[in-house]
JSON list of C-alpha atoms in Angstrom, two decimals:
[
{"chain": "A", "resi": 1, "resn": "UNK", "atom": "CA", "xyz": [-35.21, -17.73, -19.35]},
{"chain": "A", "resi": 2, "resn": "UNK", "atom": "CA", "xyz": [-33.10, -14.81, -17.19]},
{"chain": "A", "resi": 3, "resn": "UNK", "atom": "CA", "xyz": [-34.46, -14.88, -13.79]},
{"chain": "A", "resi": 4, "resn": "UNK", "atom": "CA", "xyz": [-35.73, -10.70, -12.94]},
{"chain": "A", "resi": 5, "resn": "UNK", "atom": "CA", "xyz": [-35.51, -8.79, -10.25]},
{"chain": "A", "resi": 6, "resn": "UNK", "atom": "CA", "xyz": [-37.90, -10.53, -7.60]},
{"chain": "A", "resi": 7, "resn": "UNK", "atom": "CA", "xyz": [-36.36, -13.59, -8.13]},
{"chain": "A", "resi": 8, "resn": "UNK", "atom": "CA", "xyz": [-33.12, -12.53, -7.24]},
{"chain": "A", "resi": 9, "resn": "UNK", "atom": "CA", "xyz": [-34.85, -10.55, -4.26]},
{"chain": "A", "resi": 10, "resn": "UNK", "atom": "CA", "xyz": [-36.28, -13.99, -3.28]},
{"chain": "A", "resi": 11, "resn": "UNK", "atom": "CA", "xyz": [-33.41, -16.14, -3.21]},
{"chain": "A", "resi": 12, "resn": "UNK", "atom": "CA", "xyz": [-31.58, -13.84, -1.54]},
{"chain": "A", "resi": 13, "resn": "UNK", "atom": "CA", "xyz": [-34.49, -14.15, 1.34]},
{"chain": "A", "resi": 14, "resn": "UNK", "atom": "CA", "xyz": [-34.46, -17.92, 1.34]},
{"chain": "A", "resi": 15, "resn": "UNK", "atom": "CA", "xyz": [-30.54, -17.58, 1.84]},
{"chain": "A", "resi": 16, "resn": "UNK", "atom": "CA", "xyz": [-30.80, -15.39, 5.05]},
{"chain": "A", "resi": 17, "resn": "UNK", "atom": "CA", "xyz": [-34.29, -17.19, 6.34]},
{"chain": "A", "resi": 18, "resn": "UNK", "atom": "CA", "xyz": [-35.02, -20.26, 5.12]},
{"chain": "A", "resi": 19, "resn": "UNK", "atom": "CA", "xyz": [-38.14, -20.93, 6.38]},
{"chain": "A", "resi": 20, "resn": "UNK", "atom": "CA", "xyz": [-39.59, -17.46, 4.87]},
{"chain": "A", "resi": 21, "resn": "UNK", "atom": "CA", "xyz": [-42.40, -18.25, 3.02]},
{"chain": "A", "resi": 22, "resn": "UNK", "atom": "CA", "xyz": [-41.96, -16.00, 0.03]},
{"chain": "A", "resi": 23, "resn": "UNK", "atom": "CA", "xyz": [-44.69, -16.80, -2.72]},
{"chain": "A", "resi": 24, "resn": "UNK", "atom": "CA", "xyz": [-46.99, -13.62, -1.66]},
{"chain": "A", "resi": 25, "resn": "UNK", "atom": "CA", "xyz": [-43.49, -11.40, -2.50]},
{"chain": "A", "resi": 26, "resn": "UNK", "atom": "CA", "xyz": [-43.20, -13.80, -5.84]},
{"chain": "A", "resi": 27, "resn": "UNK", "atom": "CA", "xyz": [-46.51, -12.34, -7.05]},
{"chain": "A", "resi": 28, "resn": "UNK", "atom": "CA", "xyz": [-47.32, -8.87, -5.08]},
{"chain": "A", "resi": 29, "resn": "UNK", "atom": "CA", "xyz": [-43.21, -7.96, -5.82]},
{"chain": "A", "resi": 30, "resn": "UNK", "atom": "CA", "xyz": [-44.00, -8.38, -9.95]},
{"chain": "A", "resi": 31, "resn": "UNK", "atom": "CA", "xyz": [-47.07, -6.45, -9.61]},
{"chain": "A", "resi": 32, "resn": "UNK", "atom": "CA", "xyz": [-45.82, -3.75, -8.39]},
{"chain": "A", "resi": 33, "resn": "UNK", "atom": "CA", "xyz": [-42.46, -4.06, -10.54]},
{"chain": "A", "resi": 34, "resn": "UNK", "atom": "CA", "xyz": [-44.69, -4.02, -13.74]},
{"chain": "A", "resi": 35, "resn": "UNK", "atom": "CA", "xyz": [-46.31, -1.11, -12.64]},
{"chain": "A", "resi": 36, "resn": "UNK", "atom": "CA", "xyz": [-43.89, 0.67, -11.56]},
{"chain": "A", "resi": 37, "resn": "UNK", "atom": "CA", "xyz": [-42.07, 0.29, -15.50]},
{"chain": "A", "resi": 38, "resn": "UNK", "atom": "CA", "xyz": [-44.75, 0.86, -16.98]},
{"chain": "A", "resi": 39, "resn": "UNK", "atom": "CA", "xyz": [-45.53, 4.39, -15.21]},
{"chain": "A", "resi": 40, "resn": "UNK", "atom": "CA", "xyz": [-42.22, 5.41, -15.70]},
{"chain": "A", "resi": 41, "resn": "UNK", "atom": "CA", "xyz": [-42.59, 4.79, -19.20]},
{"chain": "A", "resi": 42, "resn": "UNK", "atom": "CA", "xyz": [-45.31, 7.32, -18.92]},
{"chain": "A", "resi": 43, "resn": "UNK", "atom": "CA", "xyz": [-47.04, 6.43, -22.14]},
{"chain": "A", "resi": 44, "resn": "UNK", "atom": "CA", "xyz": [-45.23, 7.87, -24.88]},
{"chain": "A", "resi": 45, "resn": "UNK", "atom": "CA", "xyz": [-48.57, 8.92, -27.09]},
{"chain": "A", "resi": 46, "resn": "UNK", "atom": "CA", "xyz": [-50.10, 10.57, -23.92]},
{"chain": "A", "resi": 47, "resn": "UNK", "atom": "CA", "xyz": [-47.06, 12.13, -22.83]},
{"chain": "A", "resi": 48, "resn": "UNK", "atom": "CA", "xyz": [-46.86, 13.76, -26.73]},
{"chain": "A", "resi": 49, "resn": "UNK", "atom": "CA", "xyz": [-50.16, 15.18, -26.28]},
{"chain": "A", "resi": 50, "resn": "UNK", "atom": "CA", "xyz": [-48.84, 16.80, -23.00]},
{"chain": "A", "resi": 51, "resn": "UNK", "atom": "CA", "xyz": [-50.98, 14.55, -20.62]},
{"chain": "A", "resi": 52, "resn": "UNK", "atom": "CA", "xyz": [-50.48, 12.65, -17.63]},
{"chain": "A", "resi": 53, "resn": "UNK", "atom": "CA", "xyz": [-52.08, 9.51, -17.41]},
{"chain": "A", "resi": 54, "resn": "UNK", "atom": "CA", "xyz": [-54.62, 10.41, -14.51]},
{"chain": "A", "resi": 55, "resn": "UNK", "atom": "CA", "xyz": [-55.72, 12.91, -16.95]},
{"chain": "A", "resi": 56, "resn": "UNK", "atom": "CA", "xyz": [-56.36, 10.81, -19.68]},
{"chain": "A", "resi": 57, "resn": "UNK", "atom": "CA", "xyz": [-58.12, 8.28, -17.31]},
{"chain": "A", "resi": 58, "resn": "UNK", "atom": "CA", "xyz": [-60.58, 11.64, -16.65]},
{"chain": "A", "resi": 59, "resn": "UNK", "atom": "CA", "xyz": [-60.98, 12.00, -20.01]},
{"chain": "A", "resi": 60, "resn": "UNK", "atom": "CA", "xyz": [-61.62, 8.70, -20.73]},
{"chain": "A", "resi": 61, "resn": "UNK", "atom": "CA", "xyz": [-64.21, 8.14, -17.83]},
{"chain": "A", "resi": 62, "resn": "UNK", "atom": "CA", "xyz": [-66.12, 10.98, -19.36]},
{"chain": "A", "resi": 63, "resn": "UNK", "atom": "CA", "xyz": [-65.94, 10.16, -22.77]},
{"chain": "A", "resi": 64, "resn": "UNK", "atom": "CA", "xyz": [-66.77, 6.71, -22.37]},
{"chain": "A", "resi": 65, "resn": "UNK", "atom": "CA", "xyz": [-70.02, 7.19, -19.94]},
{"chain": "A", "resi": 66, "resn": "UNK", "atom": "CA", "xyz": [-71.26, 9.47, -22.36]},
{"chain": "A", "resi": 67, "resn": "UNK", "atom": "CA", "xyz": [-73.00, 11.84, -20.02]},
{"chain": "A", "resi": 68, "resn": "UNK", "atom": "CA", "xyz": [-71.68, 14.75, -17.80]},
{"chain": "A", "resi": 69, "resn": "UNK", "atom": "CA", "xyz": [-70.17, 13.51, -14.90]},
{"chain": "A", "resi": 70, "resn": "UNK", "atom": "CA", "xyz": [-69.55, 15.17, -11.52]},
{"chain": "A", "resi": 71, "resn": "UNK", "atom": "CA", "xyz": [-66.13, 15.34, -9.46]},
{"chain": "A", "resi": 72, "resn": "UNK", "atom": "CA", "xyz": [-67.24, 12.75, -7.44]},
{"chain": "A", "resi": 73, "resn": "UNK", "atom": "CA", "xyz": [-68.54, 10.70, -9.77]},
{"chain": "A", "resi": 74, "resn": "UNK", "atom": "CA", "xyz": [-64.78, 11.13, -11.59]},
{"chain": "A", "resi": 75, "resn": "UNK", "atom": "CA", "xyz": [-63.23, 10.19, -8.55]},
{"chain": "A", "resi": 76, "resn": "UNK", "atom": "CA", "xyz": [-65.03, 6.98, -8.19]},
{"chain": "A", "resi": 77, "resn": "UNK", "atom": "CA", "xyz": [-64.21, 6.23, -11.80]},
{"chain": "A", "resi": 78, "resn": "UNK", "atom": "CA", "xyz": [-60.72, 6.78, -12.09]},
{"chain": "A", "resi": 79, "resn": "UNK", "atom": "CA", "xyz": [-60.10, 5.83, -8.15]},
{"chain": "A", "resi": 80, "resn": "UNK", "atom": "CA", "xyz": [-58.56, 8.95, -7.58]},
{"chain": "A", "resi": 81, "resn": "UNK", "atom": "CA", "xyz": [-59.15, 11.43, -4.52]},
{"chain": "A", "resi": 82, "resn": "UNK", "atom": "CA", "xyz": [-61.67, 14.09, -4.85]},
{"chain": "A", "resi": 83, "resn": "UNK", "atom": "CA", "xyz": [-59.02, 16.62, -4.20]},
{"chain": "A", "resi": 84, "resn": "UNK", "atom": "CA", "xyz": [-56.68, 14.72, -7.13]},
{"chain": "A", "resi": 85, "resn": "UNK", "atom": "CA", "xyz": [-59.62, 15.04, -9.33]},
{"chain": "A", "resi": 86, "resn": "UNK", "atom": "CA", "xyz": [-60.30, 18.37, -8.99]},
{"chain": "A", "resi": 87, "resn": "UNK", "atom": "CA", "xyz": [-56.64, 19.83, -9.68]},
{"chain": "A", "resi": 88, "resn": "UNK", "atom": "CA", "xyz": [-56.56, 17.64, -12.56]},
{"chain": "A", "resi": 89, "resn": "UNK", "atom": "CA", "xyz": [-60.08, 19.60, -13.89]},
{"chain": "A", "resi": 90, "resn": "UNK", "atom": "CA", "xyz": [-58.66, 22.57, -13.23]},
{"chain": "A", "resi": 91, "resn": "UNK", "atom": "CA", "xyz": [-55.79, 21.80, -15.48]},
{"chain": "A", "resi": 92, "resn": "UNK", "atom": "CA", "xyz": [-57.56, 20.24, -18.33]},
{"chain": "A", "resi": 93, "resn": "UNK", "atom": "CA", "xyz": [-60.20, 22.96, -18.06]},
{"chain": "A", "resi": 94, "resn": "UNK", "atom": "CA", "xyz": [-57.66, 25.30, -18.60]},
{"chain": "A", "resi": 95, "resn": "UNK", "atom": "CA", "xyz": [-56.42, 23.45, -21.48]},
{"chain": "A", "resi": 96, "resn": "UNK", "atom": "CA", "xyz": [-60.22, 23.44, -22.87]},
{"chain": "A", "resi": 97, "resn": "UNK", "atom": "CA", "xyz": [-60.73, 20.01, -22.80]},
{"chain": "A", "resi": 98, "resn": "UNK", "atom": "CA", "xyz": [-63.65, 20.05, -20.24]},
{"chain": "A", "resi": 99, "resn": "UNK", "atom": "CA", "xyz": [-66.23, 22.61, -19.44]},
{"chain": "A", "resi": 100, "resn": "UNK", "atom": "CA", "xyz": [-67.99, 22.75, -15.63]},
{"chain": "A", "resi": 101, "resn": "UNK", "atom": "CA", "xyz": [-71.18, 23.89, -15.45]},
{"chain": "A", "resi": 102, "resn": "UNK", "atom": "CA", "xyz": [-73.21, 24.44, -12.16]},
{"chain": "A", "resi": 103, "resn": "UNK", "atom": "CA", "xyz": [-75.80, 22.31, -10.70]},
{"chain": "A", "resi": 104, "resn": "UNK", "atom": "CA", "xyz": [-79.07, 24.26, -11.12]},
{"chain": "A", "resi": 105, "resn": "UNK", "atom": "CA", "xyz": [-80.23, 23.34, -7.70]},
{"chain": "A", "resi": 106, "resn": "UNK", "atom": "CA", "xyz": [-77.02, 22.64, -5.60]},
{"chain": "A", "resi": 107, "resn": "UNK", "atom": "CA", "xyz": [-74.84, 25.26, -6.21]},
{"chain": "A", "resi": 108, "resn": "UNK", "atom": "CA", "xyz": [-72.01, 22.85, -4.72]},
{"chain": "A", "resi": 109, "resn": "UNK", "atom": "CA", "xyz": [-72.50, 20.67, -7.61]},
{"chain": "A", "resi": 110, "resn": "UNK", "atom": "CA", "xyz": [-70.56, 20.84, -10.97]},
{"chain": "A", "resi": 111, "resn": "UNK", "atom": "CA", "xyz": [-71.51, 19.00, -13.95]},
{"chain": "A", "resi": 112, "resn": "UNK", "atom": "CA", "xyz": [-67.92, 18.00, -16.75]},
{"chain": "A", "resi": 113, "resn": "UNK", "atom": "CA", "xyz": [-68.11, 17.47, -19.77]},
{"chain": "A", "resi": 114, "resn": "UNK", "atom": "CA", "xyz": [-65.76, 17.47, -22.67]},
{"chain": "A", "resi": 115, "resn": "UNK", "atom": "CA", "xyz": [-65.47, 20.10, -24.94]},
{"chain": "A", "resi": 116, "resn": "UNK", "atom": "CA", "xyz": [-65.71, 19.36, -28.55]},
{"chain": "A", "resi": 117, "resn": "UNK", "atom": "CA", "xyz": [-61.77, 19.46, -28.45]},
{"chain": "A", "resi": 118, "resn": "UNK", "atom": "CA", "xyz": [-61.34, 17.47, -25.67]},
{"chain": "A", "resi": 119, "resn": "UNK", "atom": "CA", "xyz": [-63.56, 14.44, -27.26]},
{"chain": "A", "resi": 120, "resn": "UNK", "atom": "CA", "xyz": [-61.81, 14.80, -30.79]},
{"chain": "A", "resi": 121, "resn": "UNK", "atom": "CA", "xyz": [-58.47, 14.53, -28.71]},
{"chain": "A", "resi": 122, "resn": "UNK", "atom": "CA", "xyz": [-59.96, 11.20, -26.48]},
{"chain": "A", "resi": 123, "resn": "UNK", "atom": "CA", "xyz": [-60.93, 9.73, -29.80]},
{"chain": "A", "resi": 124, "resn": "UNK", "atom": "CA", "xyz": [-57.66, 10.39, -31.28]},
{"chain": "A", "resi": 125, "resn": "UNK", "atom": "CA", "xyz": [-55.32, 9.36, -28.64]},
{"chain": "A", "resi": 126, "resn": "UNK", "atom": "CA", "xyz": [-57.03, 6.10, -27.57]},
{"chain": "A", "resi": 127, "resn": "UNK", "atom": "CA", "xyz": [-56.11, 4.15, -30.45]},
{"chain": "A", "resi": 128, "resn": "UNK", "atom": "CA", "xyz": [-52.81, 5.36, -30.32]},
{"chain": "A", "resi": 129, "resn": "UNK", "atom": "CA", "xyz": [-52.49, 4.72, -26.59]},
{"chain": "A", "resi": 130, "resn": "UNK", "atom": "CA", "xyz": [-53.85, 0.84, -27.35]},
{"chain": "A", "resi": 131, "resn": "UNK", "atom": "CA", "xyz": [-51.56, 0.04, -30.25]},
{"chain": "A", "resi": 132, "resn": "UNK", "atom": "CA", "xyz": [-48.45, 1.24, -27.25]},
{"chain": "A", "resi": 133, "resn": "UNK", "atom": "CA", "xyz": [-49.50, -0.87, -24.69]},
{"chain": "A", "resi": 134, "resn": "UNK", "atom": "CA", "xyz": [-50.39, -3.62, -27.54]},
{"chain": "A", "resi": 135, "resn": "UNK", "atom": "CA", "xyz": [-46.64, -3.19, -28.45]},
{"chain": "A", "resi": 136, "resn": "UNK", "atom": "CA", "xyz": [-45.64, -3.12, -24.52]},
{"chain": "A", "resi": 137, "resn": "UNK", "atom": "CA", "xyz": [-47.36, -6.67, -24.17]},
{"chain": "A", "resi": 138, "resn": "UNK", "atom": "CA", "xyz": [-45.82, -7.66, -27.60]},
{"chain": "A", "resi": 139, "resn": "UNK", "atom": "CA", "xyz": [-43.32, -10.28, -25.88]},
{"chain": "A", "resi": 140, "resn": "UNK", "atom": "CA", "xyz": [-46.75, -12.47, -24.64]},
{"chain": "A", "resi": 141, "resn": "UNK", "atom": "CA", "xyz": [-48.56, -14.34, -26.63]},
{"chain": "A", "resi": 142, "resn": "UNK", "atom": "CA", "xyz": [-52.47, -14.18, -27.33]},
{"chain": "A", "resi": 143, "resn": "UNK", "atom": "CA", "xyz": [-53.22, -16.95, -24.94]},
{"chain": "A", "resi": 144, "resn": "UNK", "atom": "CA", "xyz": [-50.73, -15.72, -22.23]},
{"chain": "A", "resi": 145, "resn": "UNK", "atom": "CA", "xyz": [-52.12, -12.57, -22.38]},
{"chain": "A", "resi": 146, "resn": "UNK", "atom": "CA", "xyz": [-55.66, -13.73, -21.96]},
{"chain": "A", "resi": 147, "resn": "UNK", "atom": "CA", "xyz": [-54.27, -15.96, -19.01]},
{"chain": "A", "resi": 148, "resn": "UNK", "atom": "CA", "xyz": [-52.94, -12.86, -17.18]},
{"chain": "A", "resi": 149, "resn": "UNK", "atom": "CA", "xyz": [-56.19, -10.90, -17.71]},
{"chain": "A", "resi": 150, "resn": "UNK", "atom": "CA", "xyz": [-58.18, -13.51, -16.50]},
{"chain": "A", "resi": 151, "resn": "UNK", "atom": "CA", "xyz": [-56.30, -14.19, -13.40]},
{"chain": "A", "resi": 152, "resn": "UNK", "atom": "CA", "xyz": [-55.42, -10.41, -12.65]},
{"chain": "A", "resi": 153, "resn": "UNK", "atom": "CA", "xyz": [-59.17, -10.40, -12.82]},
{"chain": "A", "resi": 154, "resn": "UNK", "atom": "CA", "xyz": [-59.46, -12.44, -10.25]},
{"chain": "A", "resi": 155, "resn": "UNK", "atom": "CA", "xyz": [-57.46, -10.90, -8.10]},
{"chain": "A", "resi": 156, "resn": "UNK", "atom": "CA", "xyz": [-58.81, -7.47, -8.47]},
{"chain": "A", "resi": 157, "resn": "UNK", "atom": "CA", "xyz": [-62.43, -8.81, -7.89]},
{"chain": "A", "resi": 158, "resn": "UNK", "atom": "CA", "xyz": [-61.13, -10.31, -4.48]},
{"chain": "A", "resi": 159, "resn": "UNK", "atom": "CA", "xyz": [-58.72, -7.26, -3.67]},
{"chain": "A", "resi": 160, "resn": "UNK", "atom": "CA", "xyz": [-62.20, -5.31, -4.34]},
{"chain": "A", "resi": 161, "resn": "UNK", "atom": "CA", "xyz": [-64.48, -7.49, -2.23]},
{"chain": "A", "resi": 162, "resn": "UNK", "atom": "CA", "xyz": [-61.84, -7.32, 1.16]},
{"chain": "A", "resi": 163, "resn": "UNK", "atom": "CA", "xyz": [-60.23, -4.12, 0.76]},
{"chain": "A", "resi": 164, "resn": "UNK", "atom": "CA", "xyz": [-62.46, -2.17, -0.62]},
{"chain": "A", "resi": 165, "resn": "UNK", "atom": "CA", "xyz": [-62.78, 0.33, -3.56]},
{"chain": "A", "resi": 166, "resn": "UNK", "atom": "CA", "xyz": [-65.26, -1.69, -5.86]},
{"chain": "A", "resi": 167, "resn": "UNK", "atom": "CA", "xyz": [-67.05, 0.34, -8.19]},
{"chain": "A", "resi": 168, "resn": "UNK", "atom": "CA", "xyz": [-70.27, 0.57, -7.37]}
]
């Protein structure tokens, strides 16, 4: 097996400092590798139907609850900031793939929904988008990749719990 990136960054750590305990770096250093290759593959069958992946994750969020949804609710949702959320409405609006419609009692409040083109594109590009990352994970087998969910899992839950950001 060729040894990546973080191990190289790691023995390279334990040459200069010896003593360096470096097993958070061995796990925290892939995580953030991964995701940093796998945004800047930027998701080939969303990036042919001219979306970013934030936007698709609004989408999604909306399509999948099934019910109108406000900014804030998005935000929470897609863990994105309200101000993030909103310029991303305002472009997929413009697209017509959501409509807003006011709160009749709090005019601060707006209501999103997908329009009828906006759910026939969810429900076309999801499968797509899950046979690319199937193909992404391709090189791990069926229990390795159950493995990994289970224990990124665990993680998250405990990231969650101390540092906040659990969906509520």
């Amino acid at each position: 097996m060729t040894d990546d990136i973080v191990a190289s960054v790691v023995r390279q750590w334990q040459t200069v400092n010896p003593d360096l305990d470096t097993g958070p770096m061995e796990i925290i250093g892939r995580i953030n590798r991964c995701a940093a290759l796998l945004q800047q593959a930027e998701d080939a069958p969303l990036r042919s139907a001219g979306l970013t992946r934030a936007e698709f994750d609004l989408l999604g969020a909306v399509r999948r609850t099934d019910r109108e949804l406000t900014p804030g609710e998005l935000a929470r949702e897609t863990f994105s900031s309200g101000a993030a959320v909103t310029k991303r409405l305002r472009a997929l609006q413009d697209r017509a793939l959501v409509e807003r419609r006011g709160d009749d009692r709090d005019r601060r409040v707006a209501h999103v929904r997908l329009t009828d083109e906006g759910r026939a594109l969810v429900d076309r590009l999801l499968p797509e988008q899950l046979a690319y990352e199937r193909s992404v994970l391709a090189g791990l087998d069926r229990p390795g990749r159950d493995e990994l969910a289970s224990r990124l899992s665990e993680l998250l839950v405990q990231l969650e719990g101390r540092l906040g950001g659990a969906r509520r």
